[in-house]
Short mmCIF file of C-alpha atoms in Angstrom, two decimals:
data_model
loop_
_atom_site.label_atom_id
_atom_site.label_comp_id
_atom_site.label_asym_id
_atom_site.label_seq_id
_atom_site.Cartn_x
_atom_site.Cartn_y
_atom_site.Cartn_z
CA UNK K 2 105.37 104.19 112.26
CA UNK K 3 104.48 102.52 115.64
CA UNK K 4 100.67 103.84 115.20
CA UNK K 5 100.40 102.16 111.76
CA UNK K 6 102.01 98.79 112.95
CA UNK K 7 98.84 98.72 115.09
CA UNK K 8 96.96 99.34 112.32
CA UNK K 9 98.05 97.23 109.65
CA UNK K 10 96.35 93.32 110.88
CA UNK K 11 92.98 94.42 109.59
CA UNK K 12 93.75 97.39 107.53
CA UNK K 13 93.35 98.29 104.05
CA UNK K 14 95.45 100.55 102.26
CA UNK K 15 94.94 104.03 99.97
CA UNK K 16 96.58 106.79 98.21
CA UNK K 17 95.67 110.16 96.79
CA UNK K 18 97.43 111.31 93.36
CA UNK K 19 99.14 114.68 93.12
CA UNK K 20 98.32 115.56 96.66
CA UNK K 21 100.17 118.32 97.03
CA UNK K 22 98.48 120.02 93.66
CA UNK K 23 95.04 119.89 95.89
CA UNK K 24 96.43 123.11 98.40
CA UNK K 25 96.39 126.64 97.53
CA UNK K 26 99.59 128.34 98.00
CA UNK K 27 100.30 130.35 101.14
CA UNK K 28 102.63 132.82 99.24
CA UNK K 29 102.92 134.51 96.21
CA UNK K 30 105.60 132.84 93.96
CA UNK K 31 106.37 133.29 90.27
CA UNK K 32 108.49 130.87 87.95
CA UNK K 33 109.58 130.61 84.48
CA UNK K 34 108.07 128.07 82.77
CA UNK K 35 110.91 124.95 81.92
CA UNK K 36 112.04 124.89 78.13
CA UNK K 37 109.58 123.74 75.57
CA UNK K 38 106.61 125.91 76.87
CA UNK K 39 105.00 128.73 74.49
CA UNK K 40 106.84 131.19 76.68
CA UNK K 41 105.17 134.64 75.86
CA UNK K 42 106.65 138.36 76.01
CA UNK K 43 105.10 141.15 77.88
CA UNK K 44 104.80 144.29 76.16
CA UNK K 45 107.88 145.47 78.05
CA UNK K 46 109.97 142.72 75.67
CA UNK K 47 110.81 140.43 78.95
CA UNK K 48 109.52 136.88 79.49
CA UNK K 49 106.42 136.79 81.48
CA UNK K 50 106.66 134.79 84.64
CA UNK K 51 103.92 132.38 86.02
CA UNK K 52 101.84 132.80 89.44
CA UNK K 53 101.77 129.78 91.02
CA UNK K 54 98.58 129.22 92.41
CA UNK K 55 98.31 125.42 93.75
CA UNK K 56 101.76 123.61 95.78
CA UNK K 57 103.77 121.35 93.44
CA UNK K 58 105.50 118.83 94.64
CA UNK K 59 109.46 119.77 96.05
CA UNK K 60 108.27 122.84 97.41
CA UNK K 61 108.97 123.18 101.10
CA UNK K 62 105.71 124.03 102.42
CA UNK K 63 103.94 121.61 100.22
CA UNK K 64 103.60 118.73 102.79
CA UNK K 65 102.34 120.91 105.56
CA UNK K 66 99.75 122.64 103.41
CA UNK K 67 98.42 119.69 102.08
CA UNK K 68 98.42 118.28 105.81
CA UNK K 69 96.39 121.27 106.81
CA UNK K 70 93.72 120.62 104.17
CA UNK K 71 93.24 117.31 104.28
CA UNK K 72 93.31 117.53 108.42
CA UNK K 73 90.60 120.55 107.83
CA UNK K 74 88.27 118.15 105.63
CA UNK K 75 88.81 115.10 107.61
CA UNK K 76 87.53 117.26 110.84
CA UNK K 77 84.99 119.83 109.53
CA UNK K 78 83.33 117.80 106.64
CA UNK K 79 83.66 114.14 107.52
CA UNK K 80 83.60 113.95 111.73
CA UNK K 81 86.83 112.39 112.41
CA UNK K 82 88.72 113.50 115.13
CA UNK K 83 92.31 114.30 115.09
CA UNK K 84 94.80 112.75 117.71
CA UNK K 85 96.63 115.17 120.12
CA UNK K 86 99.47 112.36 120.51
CA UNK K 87 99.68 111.85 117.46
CA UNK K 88 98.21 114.50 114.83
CA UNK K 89 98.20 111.80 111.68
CA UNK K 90 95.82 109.23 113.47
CA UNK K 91 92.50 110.22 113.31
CA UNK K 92 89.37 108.36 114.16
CA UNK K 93 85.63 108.50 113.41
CA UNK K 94 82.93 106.62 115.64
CA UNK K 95 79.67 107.10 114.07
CA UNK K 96 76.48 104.49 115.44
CA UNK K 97 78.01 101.29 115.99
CA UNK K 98 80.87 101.80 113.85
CA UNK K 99 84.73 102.99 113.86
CA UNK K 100 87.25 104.02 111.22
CA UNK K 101 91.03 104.56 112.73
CA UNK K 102 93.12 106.18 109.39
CA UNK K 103 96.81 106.59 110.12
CA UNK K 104 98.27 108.75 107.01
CA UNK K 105 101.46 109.64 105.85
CA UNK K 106 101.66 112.51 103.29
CA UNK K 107 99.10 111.20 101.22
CA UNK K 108 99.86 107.38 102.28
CA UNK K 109 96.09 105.89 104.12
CA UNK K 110 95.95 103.32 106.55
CA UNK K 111 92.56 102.48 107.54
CA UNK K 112 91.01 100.16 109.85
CA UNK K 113 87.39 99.63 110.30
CA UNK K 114 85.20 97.46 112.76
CA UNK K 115 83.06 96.83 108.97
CA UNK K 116 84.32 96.44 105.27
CA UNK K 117 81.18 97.99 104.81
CA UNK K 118 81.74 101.16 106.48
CA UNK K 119 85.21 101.48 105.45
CA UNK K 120 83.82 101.08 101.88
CA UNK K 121 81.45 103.97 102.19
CA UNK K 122 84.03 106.14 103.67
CA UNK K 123 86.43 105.88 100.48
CA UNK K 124 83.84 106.46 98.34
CA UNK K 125 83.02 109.50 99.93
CA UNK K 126 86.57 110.83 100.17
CA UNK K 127 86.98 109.75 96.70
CA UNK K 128 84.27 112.43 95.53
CA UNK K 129 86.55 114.95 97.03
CA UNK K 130 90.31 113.98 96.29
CA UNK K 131 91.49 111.62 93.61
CA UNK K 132 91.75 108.29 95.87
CA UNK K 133 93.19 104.96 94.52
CA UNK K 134 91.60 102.25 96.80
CA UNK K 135 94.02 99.58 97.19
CA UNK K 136 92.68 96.80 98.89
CA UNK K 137 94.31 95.11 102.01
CA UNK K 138 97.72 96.49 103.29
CA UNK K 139 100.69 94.44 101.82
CA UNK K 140 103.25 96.71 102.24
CA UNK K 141 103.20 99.57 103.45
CA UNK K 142 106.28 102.78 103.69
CA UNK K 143 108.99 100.12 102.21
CA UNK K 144 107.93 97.22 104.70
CA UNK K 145 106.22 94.43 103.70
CA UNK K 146 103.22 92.83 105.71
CA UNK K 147 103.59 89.21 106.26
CA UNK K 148 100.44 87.51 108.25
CA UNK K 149 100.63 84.33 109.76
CA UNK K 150 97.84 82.00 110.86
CA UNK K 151 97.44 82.86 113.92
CA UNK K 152 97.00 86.45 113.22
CA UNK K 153 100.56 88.25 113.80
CA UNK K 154 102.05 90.21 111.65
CA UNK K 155 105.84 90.70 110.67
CA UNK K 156 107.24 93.68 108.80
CA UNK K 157 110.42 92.72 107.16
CA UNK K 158 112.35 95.18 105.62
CA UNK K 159 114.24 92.92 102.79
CA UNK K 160 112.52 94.35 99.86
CA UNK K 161 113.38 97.82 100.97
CA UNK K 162 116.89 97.27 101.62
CA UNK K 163 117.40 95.63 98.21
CA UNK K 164 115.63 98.29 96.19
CA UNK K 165 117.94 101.10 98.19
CA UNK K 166 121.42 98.89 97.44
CA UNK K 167 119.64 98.95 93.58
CA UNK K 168 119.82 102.47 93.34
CA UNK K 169 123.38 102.98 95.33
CA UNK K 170 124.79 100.71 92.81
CA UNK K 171 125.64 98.38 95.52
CA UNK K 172 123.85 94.94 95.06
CA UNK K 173 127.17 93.11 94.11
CA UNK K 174 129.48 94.48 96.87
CA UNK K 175 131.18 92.66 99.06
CA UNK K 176 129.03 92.27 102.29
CA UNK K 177 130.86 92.71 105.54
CA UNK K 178 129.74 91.87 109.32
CA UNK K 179 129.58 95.24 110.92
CA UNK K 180 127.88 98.61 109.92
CA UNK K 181 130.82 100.53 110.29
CA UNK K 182 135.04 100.08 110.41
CA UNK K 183 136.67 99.97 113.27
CA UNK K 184 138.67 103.08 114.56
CA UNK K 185 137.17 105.28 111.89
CA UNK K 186 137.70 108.83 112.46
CA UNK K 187 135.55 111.24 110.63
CA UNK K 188 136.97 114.40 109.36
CA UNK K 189 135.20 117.60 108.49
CA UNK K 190 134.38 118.23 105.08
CA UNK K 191 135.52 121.78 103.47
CA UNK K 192 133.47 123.75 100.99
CA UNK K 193 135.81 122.58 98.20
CA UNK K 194 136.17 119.18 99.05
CA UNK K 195 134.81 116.57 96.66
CA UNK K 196 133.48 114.52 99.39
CA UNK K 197 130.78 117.13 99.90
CA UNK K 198 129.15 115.81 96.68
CA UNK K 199 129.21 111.81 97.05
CA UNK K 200 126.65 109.63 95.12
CA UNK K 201 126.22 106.38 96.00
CA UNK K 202 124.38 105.02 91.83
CA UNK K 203 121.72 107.33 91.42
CA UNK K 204 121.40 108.74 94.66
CA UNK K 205 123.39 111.56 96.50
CA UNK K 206 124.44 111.89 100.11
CA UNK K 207 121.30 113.34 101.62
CA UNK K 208 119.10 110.87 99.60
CA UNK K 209 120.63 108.24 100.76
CA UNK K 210 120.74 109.58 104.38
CA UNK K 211 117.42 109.51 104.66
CA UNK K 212 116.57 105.82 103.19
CA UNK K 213 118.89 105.09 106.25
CA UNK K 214 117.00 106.98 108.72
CA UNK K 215 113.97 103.86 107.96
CA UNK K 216 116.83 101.68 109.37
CA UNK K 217 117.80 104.01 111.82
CA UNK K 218 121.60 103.80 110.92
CA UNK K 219 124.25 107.09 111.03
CA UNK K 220 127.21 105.03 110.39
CA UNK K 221 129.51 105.63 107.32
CA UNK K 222 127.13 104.94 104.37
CA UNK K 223 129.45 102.86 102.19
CA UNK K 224 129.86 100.72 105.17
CA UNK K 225 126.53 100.30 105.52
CA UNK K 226 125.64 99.52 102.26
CA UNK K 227 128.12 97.10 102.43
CA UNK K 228 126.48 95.23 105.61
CA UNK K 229 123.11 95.39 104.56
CA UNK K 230 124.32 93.45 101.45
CA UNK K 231 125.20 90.92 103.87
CA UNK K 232 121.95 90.32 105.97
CA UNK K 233 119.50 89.99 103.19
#
């Protein structure tokens, strides 16, 4: 996240649709196709099972393949070079010009010394992978991108934290002034208990875990909800 702070003053943003359907599996898999599909019978009278051949998304190695082809294109086809500190900055210098692209799964940030360059470079990713170009960065990974006159930039986090308390079913709690109650002991959940399947609206425990890891919180969640009501 620090690398595309750095990035966002005079960067434009893009996205690729259905990344993940772009890499070849590294496995064989089969499933059953969901209800509804013309399922057919082998001549053995079972249900025939499907080959997957490309990563949908929710599979567990779907991020990291499509990381590995898109890395592959970016550095074999196009020039750029991939950062050791940091393997999802990459940069291209080509005659008097330089791209820096910061991505996140198949989020783009990229910042160019021209529009002009920057322009030809989307075009000719977008012959490859289906690319939406969206213009300057506004918001980028839940934050939004305020720039002031004199050129800084301010990522506030409001419009996140009111879209998570949305789907926890929290937006009309009652706010209260610290993250998490004092002298709260935590006890270990068993196998049976009913604690080990909490929702919070729409969204279960681990969900809403990690919308909390963007605010870098491990406190009780409720409580948390609860004082992010308050400072927004």
């Amino acid at each position: 996240m620090t690398d595309m702070n750095e990035l966002l003053c005079c960067a434009a943003r893009a996205d690729i649709s259905n990344a993940s359907l772009d890499a070849d599996m590294d496995c064989e898999l089969y499933v059953e196709m969901p209800e509804g599909f013309n399922n057919e019978v082998g001549r053995d009278g079972k249900r025939r099972v499907y080959r997957v051949r490309k990563c949908l998304f929710g599979f567990k190695q779907s991020n990291r393949l499509w990381d590995d082809l898109f890395a592959e294109h970016l550095t074999t086809k196009m020039g750029f070079v991939q950062s050791i500190a940091d393997p999802c900055v990459y940069t291209l210098h080509k005659d008097e010009h330089t791209i820096i692209m910061a991505t996140w799964t198949d989020d783009l940030i990229i910042a160019s010394s021209s529009k002009a360059f920057r322009d030809k470079f989307i075009a000719k990713l977008a012959q490859k992978f289906d690319l939406r170009d969206q213009g300057a960065a506004t918001d980028i990974l839940g934050a939004e991108l305020t720039r002031a006159q004199d050129g800084s930039l301010e990522l506030p986090m409001g419009k996140y934290v009111k879209q998570l308390l949305e789907k926890a079913g929290m937006s009309d709690c009652n706010a209260v002034s610290t993250p998490a109650e004092t002298g709260l002991r935590m006890e270990r959940a068993t196998s049976d208990d009913s604690a080990c399947d909490v929702h919070f609206g729409t969204m279960n425990f681990r969900a809403t875990v990690g919308c909390l890891i963007w605010l870098a919180t491990v406190c009780p969640l409720k409580r948390v909800l609860q004082y992010l009501r308050g400072a927004v």
